[in-house]
Amino acid sequence: MPNNRAKGANASTVQANSTATDNAVLNAIDSLRTDITAELVTLKKDICNSVDAKIDSLAENLRSEIAGVRTELQTDLRSVKSETGDLATRVERGANH
């Protein structure tokens, strides 16, 4: 019978060691999960900031391009109006002679 008691004590020790190991593994997994989550949050913020900066830069470039095109169109429109006015004046002069 003493042998059965020793087996029971060994089983209890094995179970306690197993539980301690399981807890250590679960704690390590939880710690990794926390670290990975923090890294992912930081990475997400960095990506969002980078995308926002690129969008701002592109928006500024587009505004500049649009302003340039607007100026060119206004200049061309003034030129067309001037030429049209000159043509109308010449047509009127020709009609009056």
C-alpha positions as a printed NumPy array, in Angstrom:
array([[  0.   ,   0.   ,   0.   ],
       [  2.764,   2.478,   0.625],
       [  3.513,   2.252,  -3.055],
       [  0.001,   3.511,  -3.909],
       [  0.481,   6.514,  -1.66 ],
       [  3.732,   7.343,  -3.42 ],
       [  1.989,   7.077,  -6.77 ],
       [ -0.761,   9.397,  -5.542],
       [  1.784,  11.925,  -4.306],
       [  3.63 ,  11.753,  -7.622],
       [  0.386,  12.249,  -9.511],
       [ -0.408,  15.313,  -7.414],
       [  3.07 ,  16.707,  -8.044],
       [  2.782,  16.059, -11.792],
       [ -0.634,  17.718, -11.882],
       [  0.638,  20.733,  -9.921],
       [  3.637,  21.048, -12.245],
       [  1.365,  20.72 , -15.255],
       [ -0.975,  23.408, -13.909],
       [  1.965,  25.711, -13.183],
       [  3.322,  25.135, -16.697],
       [ -0.112,  25.724, -18.219],
       [ -0.455,  28.963, -16.267],
       [  3.022,  30.088, -17.327],
       [  2.206,  29.375, -20.975],
       [ -1.138,  31.175, -20.733],
       [  0.527,  34.163, -19.063],
       [  3.194,  34.251, -21.773],
       [  0.511,  34.121, -24.482],
       [ -1.423,  36.914, -22.79 ],
       [  1.732,  39.016, -22.535],
       [  2.511,  38.436, -26.22 ],
       [ -1.061,  39.305, -27.15 ],
       [ -0.767,  42.579, -25.216],
       [  2.593,  43.407, -26.832],
       [  1.378,  42.537, -30.325],
       [ -1.81 ,  44.552, -29.86 ],
       [  0.212,  47.579, -28.755],
       [  2.543,  47.197, -31.746],
       [ -0.404,  46.867, -34.126],
       [ -2.031,  49.996, -32.7  ],
       [  1.232,  51.909, -33.144],
       [  1.666,  50.55 , -36.665],
       [ -1.916,  51.498, -37.545],
       [ -1.344,  55.052, -36.267],
       [  1.888,  55.318, -38.263],
       [  0.177,  54.094, -41.433],
       [ -2.757,  56.471, -40.938],
       [ -0.407,  59.404, -40.337],
       [  1.573,  58.512, -43.457],
       [ -1.582,  58.219, -45.558],
       [ -2.919,  61.514, -44.167],
       [  0.373,  63.25 , -45.002],
       [  0.298,  61.893, -48.561],
       [ -3.336,  62.938, -48.995],
       [ -2.512,  66.437, -47.725],
       [  0.439,  66.661, -50.107],
       [ -1.623,  65.454, -53.067],
       [ -4.449,  67.832, -52.195],
       [ -2.004,  70.753, -52.083],
       [ -0.528,  69.71 , -55.44 ],
       [ -4.006,  69.442, -56.947],
       [ -4.998,  72.859, -55.609],
       [ -1.844,  74.319, -57.124],
       [ -2.475,  72.617, -60.476],
       [ -6.106,  73.751, -60.502],
       [ -5.052,  77.325, -59.733],
       [ -2.546,  77.185, -62.606],
       [ -5.13 ,  75.821, -65.03 ],
       [ -7.648,  78.432, -63.876],
       [ -5.137,  81.214, -64.553],
       [ -4.349,  79.8  , -67.997],
       [ -8.047,  79.519, -68.834],
       [ -8.741,  83.061, -67.673],
       [ -5.861,  84.345, -69.801],
       [ -7.088,  82.369, -72.813],
       [-10.642,  83.586, -72.247],
       [ -9.502,  87.221, -72.136],
       [ -7.557,  86.64 , -75.341],
       [-10.579,  85.079, -77.066],
       [-12.823,  87.926, -75.895],
       [-10.308,  90.453, -77.175],
       [-10.017,  88.716, -80.545],
       [-13.789,  88.343, -80.789],
       [-14.254,  92.012, -79.962],
       [-11.708,  93.003, -82.603],
       [-13.413,  90.769, -85.151],
       [-16.833,  92.229, -84.333],
       [-15.44 ,  95.741, -84.726],
       [-13.936,  94.869, -88.129],
       [-17.178,  93.258, -89.269],
       [-19.115,  96.383, -88.265],
       [-16.644,  98.606, -90.106],
       [-16.912,  96.405, -93.185],
       [-20.698,  96.487, -93.043],
       [-20.723, 100.258, -92.799],
       [-18.578, 100.765, -95.915]])
